[in-house]
Amino acid sequence: MKTAELIFIPTPGIGHLVSTLEFAKLLIDRDDRISITVLVMKLPTTPHVDACTKSIAAASQSRIKLIDLPQVDPPPLEFIRRFPEYFITLFVESQVSNVRKVVSEIIGSHDDDDSVRVTGLVVDFFCVSMIDVANELSLNSYVYLTSNAGFLNFMMYLATEHMISNGTEFESSDSELLIPGFVNPVPVSVLPSCSFNSNGYTTLIKLARRFKDVNGILVNTFSGLEPFAFNLLSGGPNPPVFTVGPVVDVKGQANLDFDEAQSEKIMRWLDDQPESSVVFLCFGSKGSFSQPQVKEIAIGLELSEYNFLWCLRVSPPDNDVCNQSINDDIFPEGFLERIRGRGMICEWAPQVDVLAHKAIGGFVSHCGWNSILESLWYGVPIVTWPLYAEQQLNAFKIVKELGLAVEMRLDSRRDQRDLVMANEIAKAVRCVMDGDSEIKRKVKEMAEISRKSVMDGGSSFISIRQFIDLNF
Ligand SMILES: O=c1ccn([C@@H]2O[C@H](COP(=O)(O)OP(=O)(O)O[C@H]3O[C@H](CO)[C@@H](O)[C@H](O)[C@H]3O)[C@@H](O)[C@H]2O)c(=O)[nH]1
């Protein structure tokens, strides 16, 4: 049997890693002629990479192999907070020569065996500098985009319009842009946060312009969710776009090494709550709030009168882990007493299992794309509270373009003094939890469409087959 080997290069952050590995797993499950080698990059700030990659490889019956790339000195760590996209692309670029060496060795290892052919590199969108390695070694290259088609539309827009006009970074203004692939004019205020500083903006342009150099773009979305955005991307001068989602780790195979006892406690607590009675608040792998904001959330939750599960990180963590303990004095006086029995606060929750639980009625989310897909999969409506990266654009998409979420915030204001006040939070929570609504109905409908997309004959199922066929 002729087999094809794909080499995956994920970015080490949780929001990218879990999705990319889950996609790798999905490919080998779909076709036993495919094997995958994952080149693993590690940063001091991403301690969960090992647990995550090893758990996925273990579940693959050795059809997913892992190769650790040599450790390199990371760029100055102070860039992480101020210019995360710049930091990560510098780090990835410093790994290009290692990747060239490792990929050449993998190809060489099959010299005496023509049943196996290395067919291509599948790189995270922060890793597009690795496309050069694919070209040098006559391999195909593909981008795996952990975000959505709307974000891809924005990147394509940047690569053309802004390259042509030799644009500089956006001003945070009230103006709007006509971005192909969006039904509505897009307020500048919802563009990815890095669009507003020159380091971040230059990084985005640099990434965006490489998208046209690949043989295909695999996007973790489904055409039923973003038909308008997707139609615009298919055909034309762009590389072929494959919608392959939702890629969601519903079986929880990516072990992230978090506290299992805590997870069990959360799930037991949810078991005791009435159906659709709990609002879940969770802000991805890095979302955190200032102490004054924590107080406003606490008061807002009390005012809403709903039960809640609140995943809370207080000061910005220096890395992907949320290992600070929460001190009681960050909450309003007597808060913990008053909410006993009706609220639970934790630092990390098994989000997919939580969203799947019948007790959950709504989700206050930072709008990371994985969180949105997970929430839609289980038909849980979202309240939008974007914080950084492209989350604002995602929030705009699900509120304004798709009518699938309750708007609390669409843009993220990084000024610590600009708080979301308790009454706004209480109002949004009531809105997502109270009775039946058009949004709830649409979200349930989208849950079905999302599941059908990956079932035999569904749009993403077909698209994945088309991608696999390119390798034979
Ligand atoms: O307490 C927690 C917090 C997070 N998660 C999981 O961690 C992942 C988080 O992914 P996501 O919701 O996409 O958020 P980020 O970690 O913030 O993801 C980054 O990557 C995403 C995909 O590119 C982008 O959309 C985001 O803006 C970017 O911040 C999800 O699978 C969650 O289920 C948990 O299980 N428990």
Coordinates of C-alpha atoms in Angstrom, one line a residue, residues 266 279-284 287-289 297 308-314 322 326 344-351 363-364:
I266 CA -16.6 21.0 38.9
V279 CA -23.9 30.6 33.2
F280 CA -20.3 29.6 32.4
L281 CA -17.6 32.3 32.2
C282 CA -14.2 31.4 30.7
F283 CA -11.7 33.4 28.8
G284 CA -9.4 31.0 26.9
G287 CA -7.6 35.8 29.4
S288 CA -7.3 37.6 32.7
F289 CA -8.7 40.6 34.5
I297 CA -17.9 40.7 37.4
F308 CA -22.4 30.5 37.7
L309 CA -19.2 28.7 37.0
W310 CA -16.5 31.3 36.7
C311 CA -13.0 30.5 35.4
L312 CA -10.9 33.3 36.7
R313 CA -7.4 34.5 36.3
V314 CA -6.5 37.7 38.0
C322 CA -3.1 29.7 35.3
I326 CA -7.1 33.5 43.9
M344 CA -18.2 28.1 41.7
I345 CA -14.9 29.8 41.0
C346 CA -11.9 28.0 39.5
E347 CA -8.7 28.7 37.6
W348 CA -9.1 26.2 34.8
A349 CA -12.2 24.1 33.8
P350 CA -12.5 21.2 31.4
Q351 CA -14.3 23.5 29.0
F363 CA -21.4 31.2 28.1
V364 CA -19.6 34.5 28.7

